Coordinates of C-alpha atoms and ligand atoms in Angstrom, one line a residue:
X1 CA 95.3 147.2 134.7
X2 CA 92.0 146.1 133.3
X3 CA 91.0 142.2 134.1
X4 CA 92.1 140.8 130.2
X5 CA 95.5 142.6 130.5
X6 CA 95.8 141.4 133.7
X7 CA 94.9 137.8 132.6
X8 CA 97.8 138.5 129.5
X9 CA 100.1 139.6 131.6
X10 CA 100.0 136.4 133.9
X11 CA 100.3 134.7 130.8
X12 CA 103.7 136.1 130.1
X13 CA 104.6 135.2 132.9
X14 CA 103.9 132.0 133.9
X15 CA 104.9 130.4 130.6
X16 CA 107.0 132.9 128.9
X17 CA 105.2 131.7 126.2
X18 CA 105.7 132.9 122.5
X19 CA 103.5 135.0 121.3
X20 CA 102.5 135.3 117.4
X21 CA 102.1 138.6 116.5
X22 CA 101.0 139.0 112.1
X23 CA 101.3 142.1 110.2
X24 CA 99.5 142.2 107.0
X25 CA 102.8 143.3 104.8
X26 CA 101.9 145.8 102.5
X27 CA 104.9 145.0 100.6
X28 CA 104.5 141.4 100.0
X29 CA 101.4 139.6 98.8
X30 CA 102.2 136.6 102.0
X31 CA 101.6 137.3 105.6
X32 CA 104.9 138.3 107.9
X33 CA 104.9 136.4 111.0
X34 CA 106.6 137.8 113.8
X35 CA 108.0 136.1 116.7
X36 CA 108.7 138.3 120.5
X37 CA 109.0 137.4 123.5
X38 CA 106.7 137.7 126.2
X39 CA 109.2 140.0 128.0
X40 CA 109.9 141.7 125.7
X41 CA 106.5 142.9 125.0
X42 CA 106.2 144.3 128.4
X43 CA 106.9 147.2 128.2
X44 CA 109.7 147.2 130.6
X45 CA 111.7 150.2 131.9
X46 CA 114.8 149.5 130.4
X47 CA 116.8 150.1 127.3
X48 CA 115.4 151.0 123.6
X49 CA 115.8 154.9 124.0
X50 CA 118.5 154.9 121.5
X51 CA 116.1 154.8 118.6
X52 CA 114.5 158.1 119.3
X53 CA 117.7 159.8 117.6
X54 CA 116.0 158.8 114.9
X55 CA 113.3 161.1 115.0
X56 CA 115.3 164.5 114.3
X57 CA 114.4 166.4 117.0
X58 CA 116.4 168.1 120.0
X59 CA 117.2 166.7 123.3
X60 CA 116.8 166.6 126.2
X61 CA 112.8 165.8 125.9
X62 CA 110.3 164.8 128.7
X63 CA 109.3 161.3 127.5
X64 CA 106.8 158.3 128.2
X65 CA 105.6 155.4 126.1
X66 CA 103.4 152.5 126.7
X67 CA 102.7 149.2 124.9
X68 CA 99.0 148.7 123.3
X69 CA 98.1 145.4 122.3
X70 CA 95.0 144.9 120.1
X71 CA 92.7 142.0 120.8
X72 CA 90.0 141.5 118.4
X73 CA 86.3 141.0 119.8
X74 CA 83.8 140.0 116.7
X75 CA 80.8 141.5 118.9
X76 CA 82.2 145.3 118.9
X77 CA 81.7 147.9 116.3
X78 CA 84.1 150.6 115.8
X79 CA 83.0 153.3 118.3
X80 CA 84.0 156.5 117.7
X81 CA 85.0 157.6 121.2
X82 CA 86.0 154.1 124.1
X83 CA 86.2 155.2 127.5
X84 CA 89.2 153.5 128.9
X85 CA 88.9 153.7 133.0
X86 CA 92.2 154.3 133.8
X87 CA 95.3 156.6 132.8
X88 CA 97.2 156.3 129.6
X89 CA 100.9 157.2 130.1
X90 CA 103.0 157.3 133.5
X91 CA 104.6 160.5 134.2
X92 CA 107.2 161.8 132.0
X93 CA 110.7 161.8 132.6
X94 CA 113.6 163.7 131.0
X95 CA 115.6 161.8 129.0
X96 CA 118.4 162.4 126.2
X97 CA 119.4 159.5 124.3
X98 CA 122.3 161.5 122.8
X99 CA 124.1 162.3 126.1
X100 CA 123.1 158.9 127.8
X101 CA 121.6 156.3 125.9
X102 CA 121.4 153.5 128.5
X103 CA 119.1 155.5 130.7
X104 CA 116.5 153.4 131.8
X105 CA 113.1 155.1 133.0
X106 CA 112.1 155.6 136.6
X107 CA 108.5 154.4 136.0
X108 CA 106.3 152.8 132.9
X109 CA 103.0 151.5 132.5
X110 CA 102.3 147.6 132.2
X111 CA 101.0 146.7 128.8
X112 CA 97.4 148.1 127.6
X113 CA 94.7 145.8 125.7
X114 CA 92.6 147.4 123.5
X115 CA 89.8 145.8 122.0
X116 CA 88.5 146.5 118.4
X117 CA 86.6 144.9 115.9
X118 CA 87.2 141.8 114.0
X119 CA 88.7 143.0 110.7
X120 CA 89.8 141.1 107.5
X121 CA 93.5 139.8 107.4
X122 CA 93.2 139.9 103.7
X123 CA 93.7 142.8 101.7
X124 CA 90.4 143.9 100.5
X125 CA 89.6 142.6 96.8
X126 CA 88.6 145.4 94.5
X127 CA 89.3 143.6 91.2
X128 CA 86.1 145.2 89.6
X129 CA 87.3 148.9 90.0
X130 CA 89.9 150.5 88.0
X131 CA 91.1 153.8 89.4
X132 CA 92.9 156.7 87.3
X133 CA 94.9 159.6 88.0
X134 CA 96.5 162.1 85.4
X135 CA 99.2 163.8 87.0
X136 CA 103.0 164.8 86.5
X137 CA 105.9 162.5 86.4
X138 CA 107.8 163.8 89.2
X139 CA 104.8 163.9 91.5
X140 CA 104.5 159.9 91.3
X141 CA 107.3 159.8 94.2
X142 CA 105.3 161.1 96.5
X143 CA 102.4 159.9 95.6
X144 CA 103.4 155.6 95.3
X145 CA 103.7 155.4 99.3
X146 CA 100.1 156.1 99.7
X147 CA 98.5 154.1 96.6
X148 CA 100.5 151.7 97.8
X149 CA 98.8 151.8 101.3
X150 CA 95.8 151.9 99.2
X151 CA 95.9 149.4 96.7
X152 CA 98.8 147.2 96.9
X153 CA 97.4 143.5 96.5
X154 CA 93.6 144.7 96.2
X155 CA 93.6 143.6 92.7
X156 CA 92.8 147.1 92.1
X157 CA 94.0 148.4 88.4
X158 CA 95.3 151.8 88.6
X159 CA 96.2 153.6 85.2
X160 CA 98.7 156.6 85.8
X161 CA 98.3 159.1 82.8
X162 CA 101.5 160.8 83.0
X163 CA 102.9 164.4 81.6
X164 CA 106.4 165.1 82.2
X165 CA 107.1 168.7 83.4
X166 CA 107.5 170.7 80.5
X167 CA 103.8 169.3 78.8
X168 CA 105.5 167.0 76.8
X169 CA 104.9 163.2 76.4
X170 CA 107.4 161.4 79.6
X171 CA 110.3 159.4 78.2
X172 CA 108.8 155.7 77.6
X173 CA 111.8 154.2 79.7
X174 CA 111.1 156.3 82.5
X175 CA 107.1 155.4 82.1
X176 CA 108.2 151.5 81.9
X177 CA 110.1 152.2 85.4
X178 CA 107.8 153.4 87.0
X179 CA 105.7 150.8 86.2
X180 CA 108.1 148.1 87.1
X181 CA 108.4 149.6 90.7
X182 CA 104.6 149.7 91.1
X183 CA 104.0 146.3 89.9
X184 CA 106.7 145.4 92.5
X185 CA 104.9 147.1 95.3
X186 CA 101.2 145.1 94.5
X187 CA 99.7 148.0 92.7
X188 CA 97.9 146.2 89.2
X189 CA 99.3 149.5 87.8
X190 CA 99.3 150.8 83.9
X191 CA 101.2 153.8 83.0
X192 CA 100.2 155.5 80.0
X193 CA 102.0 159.2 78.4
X194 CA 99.7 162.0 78.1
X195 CA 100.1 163.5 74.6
X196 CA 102.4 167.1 74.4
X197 CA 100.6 169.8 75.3
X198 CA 97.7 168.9 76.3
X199 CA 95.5 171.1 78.9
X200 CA 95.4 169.2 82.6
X201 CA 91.8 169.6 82.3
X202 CA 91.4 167.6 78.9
X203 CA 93.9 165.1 80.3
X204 CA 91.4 164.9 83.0
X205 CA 88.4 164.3 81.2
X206 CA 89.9 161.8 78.7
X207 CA 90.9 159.1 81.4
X208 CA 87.3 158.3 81.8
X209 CA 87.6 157.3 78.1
X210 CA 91.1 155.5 78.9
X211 CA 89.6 153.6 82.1
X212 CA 86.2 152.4 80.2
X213 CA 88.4 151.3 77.1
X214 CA 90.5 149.1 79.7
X215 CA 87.7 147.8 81.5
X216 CA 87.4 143.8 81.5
X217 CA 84.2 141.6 82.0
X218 CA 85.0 142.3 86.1
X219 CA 85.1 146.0 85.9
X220 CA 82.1 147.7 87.3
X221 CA 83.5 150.7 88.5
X222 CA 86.0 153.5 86.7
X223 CA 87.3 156.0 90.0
X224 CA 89.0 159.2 88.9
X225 CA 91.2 160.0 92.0
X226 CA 93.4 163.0 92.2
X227 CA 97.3 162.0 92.8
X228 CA 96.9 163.3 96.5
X229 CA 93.5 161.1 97.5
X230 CA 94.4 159.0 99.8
X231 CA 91.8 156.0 100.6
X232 CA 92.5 154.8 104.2
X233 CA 90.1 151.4 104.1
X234 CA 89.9 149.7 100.9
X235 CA 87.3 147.3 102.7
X236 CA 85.0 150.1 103.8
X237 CA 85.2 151.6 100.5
X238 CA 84.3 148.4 98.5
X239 CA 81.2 147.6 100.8
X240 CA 80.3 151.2 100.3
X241 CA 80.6 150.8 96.2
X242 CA 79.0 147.3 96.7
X243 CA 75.1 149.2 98.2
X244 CA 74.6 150.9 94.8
X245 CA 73.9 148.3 92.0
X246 CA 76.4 148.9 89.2
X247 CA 74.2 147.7 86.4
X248 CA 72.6 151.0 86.8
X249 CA 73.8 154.2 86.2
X250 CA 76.0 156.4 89.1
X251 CA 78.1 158.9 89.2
X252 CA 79.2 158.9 93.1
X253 CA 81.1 161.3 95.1
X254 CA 81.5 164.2 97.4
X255 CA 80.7 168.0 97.0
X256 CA 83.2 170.4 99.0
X257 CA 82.9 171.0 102.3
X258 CA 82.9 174.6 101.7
X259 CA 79.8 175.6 101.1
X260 CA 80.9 178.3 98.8
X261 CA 82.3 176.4 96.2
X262 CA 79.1 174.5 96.4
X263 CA 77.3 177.5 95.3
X264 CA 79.9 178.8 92.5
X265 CA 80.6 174.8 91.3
X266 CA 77.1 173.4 92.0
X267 CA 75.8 169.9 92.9
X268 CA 79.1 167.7 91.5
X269 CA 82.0 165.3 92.5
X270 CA 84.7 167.4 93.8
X271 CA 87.5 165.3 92.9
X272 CA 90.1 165.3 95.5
X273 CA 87.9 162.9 97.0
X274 CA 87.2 160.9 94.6
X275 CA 84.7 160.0 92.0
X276 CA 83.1 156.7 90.8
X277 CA 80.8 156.4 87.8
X278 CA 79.3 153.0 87.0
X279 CA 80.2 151.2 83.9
X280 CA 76.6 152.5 82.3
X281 CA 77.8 156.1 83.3
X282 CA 81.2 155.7 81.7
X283 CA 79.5 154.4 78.8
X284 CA 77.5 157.6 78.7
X285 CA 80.3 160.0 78.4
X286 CA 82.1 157.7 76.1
X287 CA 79.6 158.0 73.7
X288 CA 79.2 161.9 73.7
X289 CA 82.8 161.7 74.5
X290 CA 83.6 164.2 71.1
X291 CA 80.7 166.3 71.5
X292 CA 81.8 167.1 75.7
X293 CA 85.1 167.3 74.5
X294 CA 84.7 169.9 71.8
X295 CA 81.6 172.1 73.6
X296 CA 83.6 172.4 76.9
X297 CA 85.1 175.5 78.4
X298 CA 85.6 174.6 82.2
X299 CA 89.2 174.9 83.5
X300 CA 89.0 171.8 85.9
X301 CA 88.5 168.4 85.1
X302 CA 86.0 167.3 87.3
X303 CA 83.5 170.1 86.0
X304 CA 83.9 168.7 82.6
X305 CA 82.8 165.4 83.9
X306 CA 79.9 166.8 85.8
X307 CA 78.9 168.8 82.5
X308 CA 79.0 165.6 80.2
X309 CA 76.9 163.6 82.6
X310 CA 74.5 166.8 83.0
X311 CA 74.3 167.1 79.8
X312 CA 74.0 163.5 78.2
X313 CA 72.3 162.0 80.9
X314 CA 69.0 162.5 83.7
X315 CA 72.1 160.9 86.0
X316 CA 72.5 163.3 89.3
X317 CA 75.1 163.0 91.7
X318 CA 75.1 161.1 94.8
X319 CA 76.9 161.8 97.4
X320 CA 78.5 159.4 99.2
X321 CA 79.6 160.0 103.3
X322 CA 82.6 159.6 104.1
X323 CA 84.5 161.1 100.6
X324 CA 86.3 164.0 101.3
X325 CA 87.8 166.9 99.2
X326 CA 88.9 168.1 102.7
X327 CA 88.4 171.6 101.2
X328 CA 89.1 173.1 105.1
X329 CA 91.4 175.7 106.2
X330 CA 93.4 176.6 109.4
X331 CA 93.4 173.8 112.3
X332 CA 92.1 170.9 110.7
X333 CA 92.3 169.0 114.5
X334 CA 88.4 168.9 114.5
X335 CA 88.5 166.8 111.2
X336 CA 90.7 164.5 112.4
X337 CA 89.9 164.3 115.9
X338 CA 86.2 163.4 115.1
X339 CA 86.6 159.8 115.8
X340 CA 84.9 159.5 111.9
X341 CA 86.7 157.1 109.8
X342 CA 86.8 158.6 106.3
X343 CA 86.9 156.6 103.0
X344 CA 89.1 159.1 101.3
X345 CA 91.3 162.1 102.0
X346 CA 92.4 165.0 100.1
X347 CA 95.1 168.3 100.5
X348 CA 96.6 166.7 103.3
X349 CA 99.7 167.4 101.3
X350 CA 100.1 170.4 100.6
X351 CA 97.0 172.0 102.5
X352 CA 94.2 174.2 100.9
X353 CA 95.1 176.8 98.5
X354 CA 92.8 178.8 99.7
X355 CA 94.9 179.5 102.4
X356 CA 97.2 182.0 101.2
X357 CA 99.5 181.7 103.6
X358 CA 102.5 179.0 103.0
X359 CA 103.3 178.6 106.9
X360 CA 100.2 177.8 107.4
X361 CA 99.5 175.2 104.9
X362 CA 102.5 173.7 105.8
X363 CA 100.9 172.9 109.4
X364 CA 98.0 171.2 106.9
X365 CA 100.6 168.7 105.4
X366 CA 100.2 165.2 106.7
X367 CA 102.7 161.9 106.5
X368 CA 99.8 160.4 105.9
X369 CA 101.0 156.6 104.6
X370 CA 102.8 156.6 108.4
X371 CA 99.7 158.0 110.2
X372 CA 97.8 154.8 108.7
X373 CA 100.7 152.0 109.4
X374 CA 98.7 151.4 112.5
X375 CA 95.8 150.4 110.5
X376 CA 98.2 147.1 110.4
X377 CA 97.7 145.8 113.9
X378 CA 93.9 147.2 114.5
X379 CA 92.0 147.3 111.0
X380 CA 90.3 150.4 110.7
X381 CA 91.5 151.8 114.0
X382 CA 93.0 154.4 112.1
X383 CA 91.8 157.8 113.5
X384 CA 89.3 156.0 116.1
X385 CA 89.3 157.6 119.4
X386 CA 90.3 156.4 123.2
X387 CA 89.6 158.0 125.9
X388 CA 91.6 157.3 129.0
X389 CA 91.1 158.4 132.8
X390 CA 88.8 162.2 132.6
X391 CA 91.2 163.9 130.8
X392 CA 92.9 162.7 127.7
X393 CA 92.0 161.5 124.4
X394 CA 93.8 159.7 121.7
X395 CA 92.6 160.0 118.0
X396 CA 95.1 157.2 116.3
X397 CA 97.4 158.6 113.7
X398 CA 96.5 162.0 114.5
X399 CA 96.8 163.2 118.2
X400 CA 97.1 162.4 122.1
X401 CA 94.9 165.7 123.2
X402 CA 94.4 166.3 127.1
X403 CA 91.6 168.4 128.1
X404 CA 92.4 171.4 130.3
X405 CA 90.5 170.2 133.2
X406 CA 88.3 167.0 133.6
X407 CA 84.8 168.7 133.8
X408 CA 85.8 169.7 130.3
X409 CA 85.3 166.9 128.8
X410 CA 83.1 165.0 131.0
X411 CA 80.5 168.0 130.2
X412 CA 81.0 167.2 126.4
X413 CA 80.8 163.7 126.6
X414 CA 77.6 163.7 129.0
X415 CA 76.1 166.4 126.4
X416 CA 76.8 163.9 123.6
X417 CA 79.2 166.8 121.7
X418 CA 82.0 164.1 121.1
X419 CA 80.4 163.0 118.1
X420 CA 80.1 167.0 116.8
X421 CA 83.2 168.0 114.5
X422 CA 85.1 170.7 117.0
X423 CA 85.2 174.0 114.9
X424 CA 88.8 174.6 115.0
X425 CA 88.9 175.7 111.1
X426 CA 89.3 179.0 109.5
X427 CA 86.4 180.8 108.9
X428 CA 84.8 179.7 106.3
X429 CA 84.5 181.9 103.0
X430 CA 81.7 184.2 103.2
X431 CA 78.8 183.3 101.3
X432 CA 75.4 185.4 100.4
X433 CA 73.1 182.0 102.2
X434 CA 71.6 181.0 105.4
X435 CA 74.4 178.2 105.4
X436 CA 77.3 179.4 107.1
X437 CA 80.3 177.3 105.7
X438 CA 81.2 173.6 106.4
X439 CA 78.0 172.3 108.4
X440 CA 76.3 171.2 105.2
X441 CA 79.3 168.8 105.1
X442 CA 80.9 168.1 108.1
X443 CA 78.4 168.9 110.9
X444 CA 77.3 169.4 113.4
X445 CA 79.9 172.0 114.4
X446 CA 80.7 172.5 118.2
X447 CA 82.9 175.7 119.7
X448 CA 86.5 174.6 120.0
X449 CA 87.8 173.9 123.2
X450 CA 90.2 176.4 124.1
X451 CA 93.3 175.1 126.5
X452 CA 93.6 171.8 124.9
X453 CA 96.9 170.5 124.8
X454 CA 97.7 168.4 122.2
X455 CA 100.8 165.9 121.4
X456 CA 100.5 165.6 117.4
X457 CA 102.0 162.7 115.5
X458 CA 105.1 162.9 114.6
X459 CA 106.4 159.7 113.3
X460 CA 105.7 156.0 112.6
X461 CA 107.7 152.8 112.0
X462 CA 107.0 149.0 111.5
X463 CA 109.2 147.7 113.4
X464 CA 109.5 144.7 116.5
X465 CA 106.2 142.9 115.1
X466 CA 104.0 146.1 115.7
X467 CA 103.7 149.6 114.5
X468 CA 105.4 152.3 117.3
X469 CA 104.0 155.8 117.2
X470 CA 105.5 158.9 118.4
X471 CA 103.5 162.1 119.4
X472 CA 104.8 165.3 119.8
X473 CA 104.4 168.7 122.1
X474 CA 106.6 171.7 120.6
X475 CA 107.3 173.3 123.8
X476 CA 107.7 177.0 124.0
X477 CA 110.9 178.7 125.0
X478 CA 113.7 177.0 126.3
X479 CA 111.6 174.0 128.1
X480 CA 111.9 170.5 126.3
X481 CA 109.4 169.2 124.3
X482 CA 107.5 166.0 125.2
X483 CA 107.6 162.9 123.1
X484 CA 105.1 160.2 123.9
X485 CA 105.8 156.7 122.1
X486 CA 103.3 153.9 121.5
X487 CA 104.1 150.1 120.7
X488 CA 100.8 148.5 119.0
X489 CA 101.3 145.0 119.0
X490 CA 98.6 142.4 117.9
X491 CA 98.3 139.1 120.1
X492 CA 97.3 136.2 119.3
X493 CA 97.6 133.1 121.3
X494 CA 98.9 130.1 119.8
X495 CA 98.2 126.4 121.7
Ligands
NAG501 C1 107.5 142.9 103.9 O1 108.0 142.1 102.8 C2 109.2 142.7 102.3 C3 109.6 141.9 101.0 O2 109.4 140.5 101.2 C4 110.3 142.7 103.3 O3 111.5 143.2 102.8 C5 109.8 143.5 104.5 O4 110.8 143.4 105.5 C6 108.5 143.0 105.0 N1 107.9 143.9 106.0 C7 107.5 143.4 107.1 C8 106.9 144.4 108.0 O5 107.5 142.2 107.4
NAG502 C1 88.2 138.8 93.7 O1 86.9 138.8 93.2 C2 86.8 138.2 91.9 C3 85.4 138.4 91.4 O2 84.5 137.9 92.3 C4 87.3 136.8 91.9 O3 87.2 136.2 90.6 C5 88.7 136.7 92.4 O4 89.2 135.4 92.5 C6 88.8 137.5 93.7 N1 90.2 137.6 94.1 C7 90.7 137.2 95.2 C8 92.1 137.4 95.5 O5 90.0 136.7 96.1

């Protein structure tokens, strides 16, 4: 036990005192106070196994947890990799909730602190960006968890161009529903029908006319997301927009990672990630909205943006870190174990289509609005790294990875590779260049570590005035697999 857990810990004790723990509540514009007792947020030995029948998965499993809680220091900045000198998680411990759910645990760990940045309480504002997405009625399920993490109570608008399956216009009833229950959630939404058989591309291409016909006095951004970006820091994306000076003109985003669509597409904003044209952009294409329109042949929306802004304008694109298509295949652990926090995501839902395979794109799909509930206690802790004892790293949201033995990663970590992307991808698509594949986007590159065991995320609730996280190892055979379960808690001290 490090000396500030230890002083928290006499805290508990010694007063019993109440702790207030606040969530900001992505479902309701006020702040959710919670109220636990000290002893309760020990961590203790006893009780609460029951809820893993929850998770769907077979039992008997080997099984440890431990109870973070997040102090904020204002001096720190988010570090990609924290070296935490002492273990993570007590020995494991077979346990089967089904067969005997009182079982208490042999041993547990005492509480951990964690420190992290200071980070905004308030949502982020974003009332001068209006976001749009064309996509398909029925793919608006799916998709209203994550804008939801996203944008609910930014003051971000959001217009959902909709087409029902089928090509034709959606039922207006259905449209106004939809729009109810966005509203409902915080999301400034606007749902508008796409016209009957109309080509996904030109749908594409005409919501940059729809977003800078609804722009307002605030507006200085129109963003063209795909219904699968997911934008994991509102705040870190709106300081981003906020370095380039709107008056001017921009069309920001983020070519592919894969270095051969670079070649075939060229130099534009792939848009799974995201693009962002300044009001004086918008305007552009607006006014050479027919002539685009008519002269265009490309199959993919954002080509025919990237062609109108070509075309009409000396405007190039600038790519902005930290937006990503995410065009990557196989593993995609080095992504999301490089400590990087990104400022969008893409194809974690259904993987790459470049890889032909179904199995595996179905390793590449992501629960990606739980992964990010942690963000909650710990701001933009979301896939930032800890590394506890010699051995074992947690990326947040992602994975609890232990090395196969400790020279491993102390020889990485001494050679500054932790801050490298681990190549654990596909190979990328072979291209006629000196550039291999992903390095023009993602690198540096180091070899994958072979022999690292890795407990991936399996699940993620709000629950007890915190977040708890499960991780997962799929044994092999008959042997049982191993669950580890973290409690993130926030404290704050009330006199
Ligand atoms: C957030 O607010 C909603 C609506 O008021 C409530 O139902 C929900 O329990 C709250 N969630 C948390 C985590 O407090
Ligand atoms: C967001 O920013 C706008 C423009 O600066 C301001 O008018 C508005 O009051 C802000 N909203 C919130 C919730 O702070």
């Amino acid at each position: 036990m490090n000396f500030a857990s230890r002083v928290i810990a006499v805290l508990f004790l010694l007063c019993g005192s109440l702790v207030l723990l606040r969530l900001r509540n992505h479902s309701d514009s006020s702040q959710a106070f919670f109220r636990t007792s000290g002893r309760n947020n020990q961590g203790g030995c006893s009780g609460r196994l029951t809820r893993l029948k929850d998770l769907g998965i077979k039992f008997p499993i080997k099984y440890a947890r431990r109870d973070i809680i997040i102090k904020v220091n204002p001096d720190l900045d988010r570090s990609s990799l924290t070296q935490i000198d002492a273990p993570f998680l007590s020995e494991v411990q077979i346990v089967d909730p089904v067969q005997s759910p009182d079982w208490g645990l042999e041993q547990c760990s005492p509480p951990l602190t964690l420190e992290v940045p200071t980070f905004p309480r308030q949502p982020a504002n974003a009332s001068h960006v209006i976001f749009g997405i064309s996509t398909y009625i029925k793919r608006m399920d799916d998709s209203i968890p994550h804008l939801q993490r996203s944008l609910a109570h930014t003051s971000a608008r959001l217009i959902v161009l909709l087409i029902d399956s089928g090509e034709v216009t959606p039922d207006s009833k259905e449209m106004a529903a939809l729009e109810t229950r966005m509203r409902a959630l915080g999301i400034e939404a606007t749902v508008v029908g796409a016209p009957k058989g109309s080509l996904m591309q030109v749908r594409y291409f005409s919501l940059v006319k729809i977003l800078y016909d609804n722009r307002d006095s605030a507006t200085q951004w129109i963003s063209l997301l795909d219904d699968d970006t997911f934008l994991p820091s509102m705040h870190s994306l709106v300081n981003t927009l906020d370095t380039y000076d709107s008056s001017k003109e921009w069309y920001l985003g983020a070519m592919s990672e894969d270095w051969w669509s670079v070649m075939v597409y060229g130099m534009m904003s792939f848009g799974g990630g995201g693009t962002f044209l300044s009001i004086p952009t918008a305007a552009q294409i607006n006014n050479n909205y027919d002539t685009c329109a008519e002269r265009s042949t490309a199959n993919q929306g954002d080509i025919r943006v990237f062609e109108c802004i070509t075309a009409h304008t000396t405007t190039k694109l600038q790519p902005v870190i930290g937006l990503h298509q995410a065009d990557l295949g196989g593993d995609l652990s080095g992504f999301y174990e490089s400590g990087r926090l990104p400022l969008s995501l893409h194809h974690w839902k259904t993987g790459w289509h470049f890889e032909q395979k179904p199995e595996q794109r179905a390793l590449n799909t992501y629960p990606m609005a739980k992964m990010h509930l942690v963000s909650d206690v710990c701001g933009d802790c979301f896939l930032q790294r800890w590394q506890f004892g010699s051995d074992t790293i947690l990326s947040n949201g992602f994975s609890i990875s232990t090395y196969p033995t400790q020279n491993a990663l102390a020889e990485l970590v001494k050679n500054k590779e932790m801050d490298k992307v681990e190549d654990t991808f596909m190979p990328p698509r072979e291209v006629n260049s000196f550039m291999k594949g992903y390095e023009h986007s993602i690198g540096p590159l180091r070899p994958k570590v072979e022999g690292k065991i890795q407990y991936k995320f399996l699940d993620a609730k709000v629950e007890d005035g915190g977040v708890r996280q499960y991780y997962i190892y799929r044994a092999l055979d008959k042997e049982p697999d191993i669950v580890y379960e973290i409690f993130w808690t926030r404290h704050e001290i009330h006199v």
